[in-house]
Every structure is written in C-alpha cells, then in structure tokens.
Amino acid sequence: MKRRDFILKTSQTGIAISALGLYACKNSKEKKIIDETKEIDNSEELFFKMSLAQWSYHRSLKSGAIDHLDFAAKSRSFGFEGIEYVNSFFKNKAQDMSYLKEMNSRADAEGQKSVLIMVDGEGALADADTKKRLKAIENHYKWVEAAHFLGCHAIRVNLAGGIDEEEAAKAGIDSLTQLSDFARGSNINVLVENHGGFSSNGAWMSRVFSQIKNENCGTLPDFGNFCIKKDEERNCLEAYDRYKGMKEVLPFAKAVSAKSYEFDNQGNETTIDYKRVMKMVKDSGYTGFVGVEFEGKTISEEAGIQATRDLLIKVGKQLA
C-alpha cells in the first residue's frame, strides 16, 4: 500500500459521507459530521495529491480556538497528506528556529508534508515606488529561508501595488527575478497567486510569466480569486472570467488552490464548476498538490473542508 493510500485510509474522517448527510447536519445546527467508521474508497488513483490550506481555518486560528501548532493534526484528521501554511499565523516566528523545529516535529508526527508558505503583509512586489518595492523583496527573504527549513517547495507571494498596467508588469518581473534568484540557493520556488488587482487578470499574468526566465518562479492558480477590483465593502466591481483566467495561468503553475465557498445538496460548489476546472488542471499536465481552501460562511470550517475534499475526490475519480 502506498503511503498516500495509507494516510487516506487511516484518516479519522471518512471521505464517503454523503452530501445529503452533510447538509442534514447543517440543518440540525452543525452536528458533528465526522464518521470514524467509514474508510476512503481510493481504488482509483487520482492525478493529483491533496493538501490543506491553513486559511481554511482562519476564523478558528484568529479567535484562538485552534493553535497554529495543531494545524498538522487537523490536516491529518481529514486524510490530507500535505499542509500549506499562512505566515500571518506565525508572523514573528520566521527566524525562531526552536519554533520551526516544533512545526517540523508536529508535521512529521502526523505524516504531513509541508508544501508551502503563503506570504502576506511583507510589502508590494509591483509597487510603483522603487524603494518600497526593494524593501518588500528583502522582507520576503526570511520566509524563503523558513520555507527551506520546513521542507516546503515554495512560498506564495502577492504581485500587488501597481498603478499602471505596463509599469506594474515591469516592476513585478524585476521583483520576481530578484527574489527567485535569492530563493534558488534554498531550492525554493516563488509563486504568484491570482489575488486581486492586476494579478487577477489572467492575460496580464501570462504576459508577466512569459518574460520570466527563472525556472523556480511560477504561478499558484486559485479557482476563486478572479476579482480585479472591489469596493470598500469587499463587493466585486470588476471580475475576470475564471475559466479563461485559469487557462492562462495554468501553464506556469507549480501549485494549485481549490477555493470553495458554498455547496448545493449534491455536494457541488455553487459558484465554481469543479469538474471543468480540474479537467483544465489535468490537461495542463499538473500532477502536484491541490490545496483545499474553504472560505465560506454558511457552514462550519470543518464542514466546508470536508465538502471541498469530497468534491475533489469525486471529480478526480471522474477524470481518472
């Protein structure tokens, strides 16, 4: 039995819970939906591996209901084999070796592969102000080193701060080239997620990455982040076609984020055609980790994580 199958089959959370059961739980005030008696039917090999993005637990982590160091155990309990960290949940620990060692110990104990660190709040890498942009590049160095220590393959950065489209592209290319040059020595990839602004424009991202020569620089396509402009209340004012955008950024992908928000009674995501998107992922030749990143509000974080995981498994088997 492969390690992957072992992790999935010994998970505390059975993948085979039905969508009907999931939503019955919702109607009964979120009864516990983990069924420890069921095993995962993984007879058909998926073309991808699954990881859990820490942002799926952002409400619990911010409230203190869950501790950052317990994230690996949470991921294992759902049957994932990889974890994707968010730097804001251990913001002051990037250079704390004892803390990073404990993170490694927790991940190893749970059989989890540390996949990447999503880096926010370290400055805009496409900033029109050159001085600020160069400072932002330097701010990311410590996260490259932390990712290397944790055994990750990448950090995810944001290509934000631009005002003029062409100038932002030039600035972004320069920043990514410099940061990737630094990261090469640590065997770390530098990845850009479609995450608002110009980066949510697939054509712009394709132009940028077509001009980057560094092999350790690429994209992290996110199923849901194709809003270019939002108002003060976070409502989307200008959206980019998600399927066109995914097609444009997937050729440069070194990681993939399966964003989810809401589910219907059949367990399908109501705003994203998962089968369509995952077929695009498969057709692109990508076979790495797909990170579950639940961001909905009408069901619990755990219910959302399970629903997203189940949907990925179902669609993955249909595409096998």
PDB file of N, CA and C in Angstrom, residues 25-116:
ATOM      1  N   CYS A  25     -26.706  17.824   8.484  1.00  0.00           N
ATOM      2  CA  CYS A  25     -26.007  18.332   9.661  1.00  0.00           C
ATOM      3  C   CYS A  25     -26.175  19.838   9.768  1.00  0.00           C
ATOM      4  N   LYS A  26     -26.101  20.499   8.614  1.00  0.00           N
ATOM      5  CA  LYS A  26     -26.243  21.956   8.622  1.00  0.00           C
ATOM      6  C   LYS A  26     -27.600  22.341   9.198  1.00  0.00           C
ATOM      7  N   ASN A  27     -28.653  21.593   8.778  1.00  0.00           N
ATOM      8  CA  ASN A  27     -29.991  21.931   9.226  1.00  0.00           C
ATOM      9  C   ASN A  27     -30.213  21.596  10.691  1.00  0.00           C
ATOM     10  N   SER A  28     -29.368  20.795  11.278  1.00  0.00           N
ATOM     11  CA  SER A  28     -29.501  20.465  12.703  1.00  0.00           C
ATOM     12  C   SER A  28     -28.412  21.150  13.503  1.00  0.00           C
ATOM     13  N   LYS A  29     -28.123  22.375  13.112  1.00  0.00           N
ATOM     14  CA  LYS A  29     -27.177  23.234  13.819  1.00  0.00           C
ATOM     15  C   LYS A  29     -25.779  22.633  13.894  1.00  0.00           C
ATOM     16  N   GLU A  30     -25.325  22.171  12.702  1.00  0.00           N
ATOM     17  CA  GLU A  30     -23.946  21.709  12.584  1.00  0.00           C
ATOM     18  C   GLU A  30     -23.582  20.601  13.560  1.00  0.00           C
ATOM     19  N   LYS A  31     -24.346  19.475  13.516  1.00  0.00           N
ATOM     20  CA  LYS A  31     -23.942  18.313  14.300  1.00  0.00           C
ATOM     21  C   LYS A  31     -22.577  17.845  13.798  1.00  0.00           C
ATOM     22  N   LYS A  32     -21.850  17.155  14.622  1.00  0.00           N
ATOM     23  CA  LYS A  32     -20.533  16.665  14.206  1.00  0.00           C
ATOM     24  C   LYS A  32     -20.713  15.682  13.057  1.00  0.00           C
ATOM     25  N   ILE A  33     -19.967  15.911  11.954  1.00  0.00           N
ATOM     26  CA  ILE A  33     -20.213  15.115  10.759  1.00  0.00           C
ATOM     27  C   ILE A  33     -19.107  14.128  10.482  1.00  0.00           C
ATOM     28  N   ILE A  34     -18.108  14.032  11.328  1.00  0.00           N
ATOM     29  CA  ILE A  34     -17.025  13.094  11.090  1.00  0.00           C
ATOM     30  C   ILE A  34     -17.503  11.669  11.389  1.00  0.00           C
ATOM     31  N   ASP A  35     -17.382  10.793  10.411  1.00  0.00           N
ATOM     32  CA  ASP A  35     -17.782   9.413  10.586  1.00  0.00           C
ATOM     33  C   ASP A  35     -16.519   8.564  10.637  1.00  0.00           C
ATOM     34  N   GLU A  36     -16.134   8.131  11.834  1.00  0.00           N
ATOM     35  CA  GLU A  36     -14.881   7.410  12.007  1.00  0.00           C
ATOM     36  C   GLU A  36     -14.973   5.958  11.546  1.00  0.00           C
ATOM     37  N   THR A  37     -16.158   5.479  11.193  1.00  0.00           N
ATOM     38  CA  THR A  37     -16.313   4.068  10.850  1.00  0.00           C
ATOM     39  C   THR A  37     -16.140   3.814   9.361  1.00  0.00           C
ATOM     40  N   LYS A  38     -16.099   4.864   8.565  1.00  0.00           N
ATOM     41  CA  LYS A  38     -16.036   4.686   7.116  1.00  0.00           C
ATOM     42  C   LYS A  38     -14.625   4.933   6.601  1.00  0.00           C
ATOM     43  N   GLU A  39     -14.249   4.121   5.628  1.00  0.00           N
ATOM     44  CA  GLU A  39     -12.941   4.280   5.022  1.00  0.00           C
ATOM     45  C   GLU A  39     -13.086   4.928   3.658  1.00  0.00           C
ATOM     46  N   ILE A  40     -11.985   5.493   3.183  1.00  0.00           N
ATOM     47  CA  ILE A  40     -11.988   6.155   1.891  1.00  0.00           C
ATOM     48  C   ILE A  40     -11.833   5.130   0.782  1.00  0.00           C
ATOM     49  N   ASP A  41     -12.691   5.188  -0.196  1.00  0.00           N
ATOM     50  CA  ASP A  41     -12.557   4.341  -1.366  1.00  0.00           C
ATOM     51  C   ASP A  41     -11.604   5.021  -2.337  1.00  0.00           C
ATOM     52  N   ASN A  42     -10.348   4.637  -2.266  1.00  0.00           N
ATOM     53  CA  ASN A  42      -9.337   5.256  -3.115  1.00  0.00           C
ATOM     54  C   ASN A  42      -8.802   4.242  -4.128  1.00  0.00           C
ATOM     55  N   SER A  43      -9.711   3.391  -4.635  1.00  0.00           N
ATOM     56  CA  SER A  43      -9.287   2.347  -5.548  1.00  0.00           C
ATOM     57  C   SER A  43      -8.776   2.928  -6.862  1.00  0.00           C
ATOM     58  N   GLU A  44      -9.305   4.075  -7.256  1.00  0.00           N
ATOM     59  CA  GLU A  44      -8.838   4.740  -8.467  1.00  0.00           C
ATOM     60  C   GLU A  44      -7.830   5.826  -8.080  1.00  0.00           C
ATOM     61  N   GLU A  45      -6.672   5.765  -8.664  1.00  0.00           N
ATOM     62  CA  GLU A  45      -5.627   6.725  -8.336  1.00  0.00           C
ATOM     63  C   GLU A  45      -5.971   8.097  -8.898  1.00  0.00           C
ATOM     64  N   LEU A  46      -5.843   9.132  -8.072  1.00  0.00           N
ATOM     65  CA  LEU A  46      -6.062  10.497  -8.530  1.00  0.00           C
ATOM     66  C   LEU A  46      -4.814  10.989  -9.254  1.00  0.00           C
ATOM     67  N   PHE A  47      -4.982  11.971 -10.126  1.00  0.00           N
ATOM     68  CA  PHE A  47      -3.826  12.505 -10.846  1.00  0.00           C
ATOM     69  C   PHE A  47      -3.113  13.593 -10.050  1.00  0.00           C
ATOM     70  N   PHE A  48      -3.626  13.887  -8.860  1.00  0.00           N
ATOM     71  CA  PHE A  48      -3.063  14.934  -8.023  1.00  0.00           C
ATOM     72  C   PHE A  48      -3.013  14.468  -6.580  1.00  0.00           C
ATOM     73  N   LYS A  49      -2.271  15.180  -5.757  1.00  0.00           N
ATOM     74  CA  LYS A  49      -2.252  14.951  -4.309  1.00  0.00           C
ATOM     75  C   LYS A  49      -3.048  16.072  -3.647  1.00  0.00           C
ATOM     76  N   MET A  50      -3.463  15.865  -2.410  1.00  0.00           N
ATOM     77  CA  MET A  50      -4.269  16.876  -1.726  1.00  0.00           C
ATOM     78  C   MET A  50      -3.592  17.396  -0.469  1.00  0.00           C
ATOM     79  N   SER A  51      -3.660  18.702  -0.314  1.00  0.00           N
ATOM     80  CA  SER A  51      -3.141  19.366   0.880  1.00  0.00           C
ATOM     81  C   SER A  51      -4.228  20.266   1.449  1.00  0.00           C
ATOM     82  N   LEU A  52      -4.034  20.696   2.687  1.00  0.00           N
ATOM     83  CA  LEU A  52      -4.989  21.599   3.330  1.00  0.00           C
ATOM     84  C   LEU A  52      -4.353  22.963   3.513  1.00  0.00           C
ATOM     85  N   ALA A  53      -4.981  23.981   2.952  1.00  0.00           N
ATOM     86  CA  ALA A  53      -4.514  25.353   3.122  1.00  0.00           C
ATOM     87  C   ALA A  53      -4.980  25.873   4.483  1.00  0.00           C
ATOM     88  N   GLN A  54      -4.050  26.445   5.239  1.00  0.00           N
ATOM     89  CA  GLN A  54      -4.341  26.878   6.603  1.00  0.00           C
ATOM     90  C   GLN A  54      -5.418  27.943   6.654  1.00  0.00           C
ATOM     91  N   TRP A  55      -5.594  28.684   5.567  1.00  0.00           N
ATOM     92  CA  TRP A  55      -6.617  29.736   5.562  1.00  0.00           C
ATOM     93  C   TRP A  55      -8.017  29.153   5.752  1.00  0.00           C
ATOM     94  N   SER A  56      -8.198  27.882   5.460  1.00  0.00           N
ATOM     95  CA  SER A  56      -9.496  27.245   5.676  1.00  0.00           C
ATOM     96  C   SER A  56      -9.933  27.338   7.137  1.00  0.00           C
ATOM     97  N   TYR A  57      -8.956  27.474   8.037  1.00  0.00           N
ATOM     98  CA  TYR A  57      -9.220  27.582   9.471  1.00  0.00           C
ATOM     99  C   TYR A  57      -8.962  29.004   9.989  1.00  0.00           C
ATOM    100  N   HIS A  58      -9.033  29.995   9.120  1.00  0.00           N
ATOM    101  CA  HIS A  58      -8.602  31.339   9.553  1.00  0.00           C
ATOM    102  C   HIS A  58      -9.446  31.911  10.683  1.00  0.00           C
ATOM    103  N   ARG A  59     -10.739  31.599  10.714  1.00  0.00           N
ATOM    104  CA  ARG A  59     -11.582  32.125  11.800  1.00  0.00           C
ATOM    105  C   ARG A  59     -11.191  31.485  13.132  1.00  0.00           C
ATOM    106  N   SER A  60     -11.007  30.186  13.135  1.00  0.00           N
ATOM    107  CA  SER A  60     -10.631  29.475  14.362  1.00  0.00           C
ATOM    108  C   SER A  60      -9.236  29.860  14.841  1.00  0.00           C
ATOM    109  N   LEU A  61      -8.326  30.066  13.918  1.00  0.00           N
ATOM    110  CA  LEU A  61      -6.961  30.455  14.276  1.00  0.00           C
ATOM    111  C   LEU A  61      -6.924  31.869  14.829  1.00  0.00           C
ATOM    112  N   LYS A  62      -7.680  32.764  14.209  1.00  0.00           N
ATOM    113  CA  LYS A  62      -7.696  34.148  14.676  1.00  0.00           C
ATOM    114  C   LYS A  62      -8.365  34.276  16.040  1.00  0.00           C
ATOM    115  N   SER A  63      -9.359  33.449  16.288  1.00  0.00           N
ATOM    116  CA  SER A  63     -10.076  33.517  17.574  1.00  0.00           C
ATOM    117  C   SER A  63      -9.322  32.803  18.694  1.00  0.00           C
ATOM    118  N   GLY A  64      -8.346  31.998  18.324  1.00  0.00           N
ATOM    119  CA  GLY A  64      -7.616  31.227  19.329  1.00  0.00           C
ATOM    120  C   GLY A  64      -8.230  29.866  19.612  1.00  0.00           C
ATOM    121  N   ALA A  65      -9.287  29.528  18.910  1.00  0.00           N
ATOM    122  CA  ALA A  65      -9.922  28.229  19.114  1.00  0.00           C
ATOM    123  C   ALA A  65      -9.002  27.088  18.678  1.00  0.00           C
ATOM    124  N   ILE A  66      -8.142  27.389  17.718  1.00  0.00           N
ATOM    125  CA  ILE A  66      -7.148  26.423  17.243  1.00  0.00           C
ATOM    126  C   ILE A  66      -5.780  27.076  17.318  1.00  0.00           C
ATOM    127  N   ASP A  67      -4.784  26.337  17.767  1.00  0.00           N
ATOM    128  CA  ASP A  67      -3.412  26.833  17.804  1.00  0.00           C
ATOM    129  C   ASP A  67      -2.696  26.449  16.512  1.00  0.00           C
ATOM    130  N   HIS A  68      -1.856  27.345  16.047  1.00  0.00           N
ATOM    131  CA  HIS A  68      -1.118  27.107  14.809  1.00  0.00           C
ATOM    132  C   HIS A  68      -0.387  25.767  14.825  1.00  0.00           C
ATOM    133  N   LEU A  69       0.196  25.410  15.950  1.00  0.00           N
ATOM    134  CA  LEU A  69       0.975  24.177  16.025  1.00  0.00           C
ATOM    135  C   LEU A  69       0.110  22.918  15.923  1.00  0.00           C
ATOM    136  N   ASP A  70      -1.187  23.056  16.066  1.00  0.00           N
ATOM    137  CA  ASP A  70      -2.086  21.909  15.954  1.00  0.00           C
ATOM    138  C   ASP A  70      -2.614  21.707  14.533  1.00  0.00           C
ATOM    139  N   PHE A  71      -2.160  22.557  13.612  1.00  0.00           N
ATOM    140  CA  PHE A  71      -2.682  22.506  12.247  1.00  0.00           C
ATOM    141  C   PHE A  71      -2.366  21.179  11.555  1.00  0.00           C
ATOM    142  N   ALA A  72      -1.170  20.651  11.766  1.00  0.00           N
ATOM    143  CA  ALA A  72      -0.805  19.387  11.121  1.00  0.00           C
ATOM    144  C   ALA A  72      -1.745  18.260  11.542  1.00  0.00           C
ATOM    145  N   ALA A  73      -2.097  18.226  12.814  1.00  0.00           N
ATOM    146  CA  ALA A  73      -3.015  17.196  13.312  1.00  0.00           C
ATOM    147  C   ALA A  73      -4.401  17.370  12.698  1.00  0.00           C
ATOM    148  N   LYS A  74      -4.833  18.597  12.545  1.00  0.00           N
ATOM    149  CA  LYS A  74      -6.130  18.861  11.913  1.00  0.00           C
ATOM    150  C   LYS A  74      -6.128  18.349  10.474  1.00  0.00           C
ATOM    151  N   SER A  75      -5.044  18.629   9.755  1.00  0.00           N
ATOM    152  CA  SER A  75      -4.947  18.198   8.372  1.00  0.00           C
ATOM    153  C   SER A  75      -4.995  16.677   8.259  1.00  0.00           C
ATOM    154  N   ARG A  76      -4.243  15.997   9.121  1.00  0.00           N
ATOM    155  CA  ARG A  76      -4.238  14.535   9.100  1.00  0.00           C
ATOM    156  C   ARG A  76      -5.619  13.963   9.365  1.00  0.00           C
ATOM    157  N   SER A  77      -6.367  14.619  10.257  1.00  0.00           N
ATOM    158  CA  SER A  77      -7.683  14.101  10.630  1.00  0.00           C
ATOM    159  C   SER A  77      -8.644  14.075   9.449  1.00  0.00           C
ATOM    160  N   PHE A  78      -8.355  14.856   8.412  1.00  0.00           N
ATOM    161  CA  PHE A  78      -9.193  14.862   7.209  1.00  0.00           C
ATOM    162  C   PHE A  78      -8.622  13.961   6.113  1.00  0.00           C
ATOM    163  N   GLY A  79      -7.471  13.366   6.364  1.00  0.00           N
ATOM    164  CA  GLY A  79      -6.889  12.480   5.370  1.00  0.00           C
ATOM    165  C   GLY A  79      -5.975  13.131   4.366  1.00  0.00           C
ATOM    166  N   PHE A  80      -5.637  14.414   4.564  1.00  0.00           N
ATOM    167  CA  PHE A  80      -4.717  15.080   3.641  1.00  0.00           C
ATOM    168  C   PHE A  80      -3.290  14.584   3.870  1.00  0.00           C
ATOM    169  N   GLU A  81      -2.458  14.751   2.870  1.00  0.00           N
ATOM    170  CA  GLU A  81      -1.051  14.373   3.025  1.00  0.00           C
ATOM    171  C   GLU A  81      -0.117  15.571   2.995  1.00  0.00           C
ATOM    172  N   GLY A  82      -0.650  16.776   2.810  1.00  0.00           N
ATOM    173  CA  GLY A  82       0.187  17.964   2.789  1.00  0.00           C
ATOM    174  C   GLY A  82      -0.475  19.131   3.498  1.00  0.00           C
ATOM    175  N   ILE A  83       0.349  20.073   3.976  1.00  0.00           N
ATOM    176  CA  ILE A  83      -0.154  21.271   4.652  1.00  0.00           C
ATOM    177  C   ILE A  83       0.457  22.517   4.023  1.00  0.00           C
ATOM    178  N   GLU A  84      -0.366  23.558   3.899  1.00  0.00           N
ATOM    179  CA  GLU A  84       0.047  24.834   3.335  1.00  0.00           C
ATOM    180  C   GLU A  84      -0.133  25.906   4.399  1.00  0.00           C
ATOM    181  N   TYR A  85       0.971  26.454   4.869  1.00  0.00           N
ATOM    182  CA  TYR A  85       0.937  27.431   5.947  1.00  0.00           C
ATOM    183  C   TYR A  85       0.603  28.836   5.439  1.00  0.00           C
ATOM    184  N   VAL A  86       0.100  29.661   6.346  1.00  0.00           N
ATOM    185  CA  VAL A  86      -0.089  31.094   6.093  1.00  0.00           C
ATOM    186  C   VAL A  86       0.775  31.842   7.098  1.00  0.00           C
ATOM    187  N   ASN A  87       1.658  32.705   6.612  1.00  0.00           N
ATOM    188  CA  ASN A  87       2.660  33.326   7.500  1.00  0.00           C
ATOM    189  C   ASN A  87       2.050  34.173   8.607  1.00  0.00           C
ATOM    190  N   SER A  88       0.846  34.699   8.387  1.00  0.00           N
ATOM    191  CA  SER A  88       0.246  35.569   9.398  1.00  0.00           C
ATOM    192  C   SER A  88      -0.071  34.828  10.697  1.00  0.00           C
ATOM    193  N   PHE A  89      -0.126  33.496  10.647  1.00  0.00           N
ATOM    194  CA  PHE A  89      -0.439  32.724  11.847  1.00  0.00           C
ATOM    195  C   PHE A  89       0.813  32.333  12.636  1.00  0.00           C
ATOM    196  N   PHE A  90       1.987  32.667  12.109  1.00  0.00           N
ATOM    197  CA  PHE A  90       3.227  32.565  12.891  1.00  0.00           C
ATOM    198  C   PHE A  90       4.168  33.688  12.452  1.00  0.00           C
ATOM    199  N   LYS A  91       3.582  34.880  12.444  1.00  0.00           N
ATOM    200  CA  LYS A  91       4.197  36.068  11.854  1.00  0.00           C
ATOM    201  C   LYS A  91       5.574  36.383  12.414  1.00  0.00           C
ATOM    202  N   ASN A  92       5.750  36.240  13.705  1.00  0.00           N
ATOM    203  CA  ASN A  92       7.019  36.611  14.332  1.00  0.00           C
ATOM    204  C   ASN A  92       7.952  35.420  14.551  1.00  0.00           C
ATOM    205  N   LYS A  93       7.663  34.310  13.882  1.00  0.00           N
ATOM    206  CA  LYS A  93       8.430  33.085  14.110  1.00  0.00           C
ATOM    207  C   LYS A  93       9.279  32.662  12.912  1.00  0.00           C
ATOM    208  N   ALA A  94       9.386  33.502  11.908  1.00  0.00           N
ATOM    209  CA  ALA A  94      10.107  33.117  10.695  1.00  0.00           C
ATOM    210  C   ALA A  94      11.553  32.746  10.962  1.00  0.00           C
ATOM    211  N   GLN A  95      12.156  33.370  11.975  1.00  0.00           N
ATOM    212  CA  GLN A  95      13.564  33.108  12.286  1.00  0.00           C
ATOM    213  C   GLN A  95      13.753  32.489  13.668  1.00  0.00           C
ATOM    214  N   ASP A  96      12.649  31.980  14.218  1.00  0.00           N
ATOM    215  CA  ASP A  96      12.685  31.310  15.518  1.00  0.00           C
ATOM    216  C   ASP A  96      12.903  29.817  15.274  1.00  0.00           C
ATOM    217  N   MET A  97      14.147  29.381  15.336  1.00  0.00           N
ATOM    218  CA  MET A  97      14.486  28.014  14.971  1.00  0.00           C
ATOM    219  C   MET A  97      13.809  26.972  15.863  1.00  0.00           C
ATOM    220  N   SER A  98      13.679  27.259  17.141  1.00  0.00           N
ATOM    221  CA  SER A  98      13.047  26.284  18.031  1.00  0.00           C
ATOM    222  C   SER A  98      11.572  26.101  17.667  1.00  0.00           C
ATOM    223  N   TYR A  99      10.921  27.191  17.294  1.00  0.00           N
ATOM    224  CA  TYR A  99       9.515  27.115  16.905  1.00  0.00           C
ATOM    225  C   TYR A  99       9.365  26.360  15.582  1.00  0.00           C
ATOM    226  N   LEU A 100      10.233  26.667  14.622  1.00  0.00           N
ATOM    227  CA  LEU A 100      10.181  25.984  13.335  1.00  0.00           C
ATOM    228  C   LEU A 100      10.479  24.499  13.494  1.00  0.00           C
ATOM    229  N   LYS A 101      11.382  24.167  14.402  1.00  0.00           N
ATOM    230  CA  LYS A 101      11.674  22.759  14.683  1.00  0.00           C
ATOM    231  C   LYS A 101      10.429  22.058  15.227  1.00  0.00           C
ATOM    232  N   GLU A 102       9.697  22.750  16.087  1.00  0.00           N
ATOM    233  CA  GLU A 102       8.472  22.164  16.629  1.00  0.00           C
ATOM    234  C   GLU A 102       7.434  21.966  15.528  1.00  0.00           C
ATOM    235  N   MET A 103       7.360  22.913  14.591  1.00  0.00           N
ATOM    236  CA  MET A 103       6.462  22.751  13.450  1.00  0.00           C
ATOM    237  C   MET A 103       6.837  21.511  12.649  1.00  0.00           C
ATOM    238  N   ASN A 104       8.129  21.329  12.422  1.00  0.00           N
ATOM    239  CA  ASN A 104       8.589  20.139  11.700  1.00  0.00           C
ATOM    240  C   ASN A 104       8.250  18.865  12.458  1.00  0.00           C
ATOM    241  N   SER A 105       8.442  18.913  13.768  1.00  0.00           N
ATOM    242  CA  SER A 105       8.154  17.745  14.600  1.00  0.00           C
ATOM    243  C   SER A 105       6.679  17.382  14.531  1.00  0.00           C
ATOM    244  N   ARG A 106       5.810  18.392  14.599  1.00  0.00           N
ATOM    245  CA  ARG A 106       4.367  18.145  14.537  1.00  0.00           C
ATOM    246  C   ARG A 106       3.971  17.565  13.165  1.00  0.00           C
ATOM    247  N   ALA A 107       4.542  18.136  12.104  1.00  0.00           N
ATOM    248  CA  ALA A 107       4.222  17.655  10.758  1.00  0.00           C
ATOM    249  C   ALA A 107       4.687  16.216  10.572  1.00  0.00           C
ATOM    250  N   ASP A 108       5.905  15.919  11.020  1.00  0.00           N
ATOM    251  CA  ASP A 108       6.437  14.566  10.888  1.00  0.00           C
ATOM    252  C   ASP A 108       5.599  13.560  11.670  1.00  0.00           C
ATOM    253  N   ALA A 109       5.191  13.939  12.876  1.00  0.00           N
ATOM    254  CA  ALA A 109       4.411  13.040  13.722  1.00  0.00           C
ATOM    255  C   ALA A 109       3.063  12.701  13.092  1.00  0.00           C
ATOM    256  N   GLU A 110       2.539  13.621  12.300  1.00  0.00           N
ATOM    257  CA  GLU A 110       1.228  13.407  11.688  1.00  0.00           C
ATOM    258  C   GLU A 110       1.342  12.902  10.248  1.00  0.00           C
ATOM    259  N   GLY A 111       2.561  12.657   9.782  1.00  0.00           N
ATOM    260  CA  GLY A 111       2.751  12.174   8.417  1.00  0.00           C
ATOM    261  C   GLY A 111       2.395  13.196   7.363  1.00  0.00           C
ATOM    262  N   GLN A 112       2.618  14.485   7.674  1.00  0.00           N
ATOM    263  CA  GLN A 112       2.248  15.561   6.780  1.00  0.00           C
ATOM    264  C   GLN A 112       3.469  16.156   6.078  1.00  0.00           C
ATOM    265  N   LYS A 113       3.338  16.414   4.798  1.00  0.00           N
ATOM    266  CA  LYS A 113       4.363  17.097   4.028  1.00  0.00           C
ATOM    267  C   LYS A 113       4.091  18.597   4.067  1.00  0.00           C
ATOM    268  N   SER A 114       5.081  19.388   4.506  1.00  0.00           N
ATOM    269  CA  SER A 114       4.946  20.846   4.474  1.00  0.00           C
ATOM    270  C   SER A 114       5.157  21.288   3.028  1.00  0.00           C
ATOM    271  N   VAL A 115       4.110  21.852   2.418  1.00  0.00           N
ATOM    272  CA  VAL A 115       4.117  22.123   0.980  1.00  0.00           C
ATOM    273  C   VAL A 115       4.630  23.518   0.659  1.00  0.00           C
ATOM    274  N   LEU A 116       4.059  24.532   1.307  1.00  0.00           N
ATOM    275  CA  LEU A 116       4.436  25.905   1.005  1.00  0.00           C
ATOM    276  C   LEU A 116       4.010  26.834   2.126  1.00  0.00           C
TER     277      LEU A 116
END
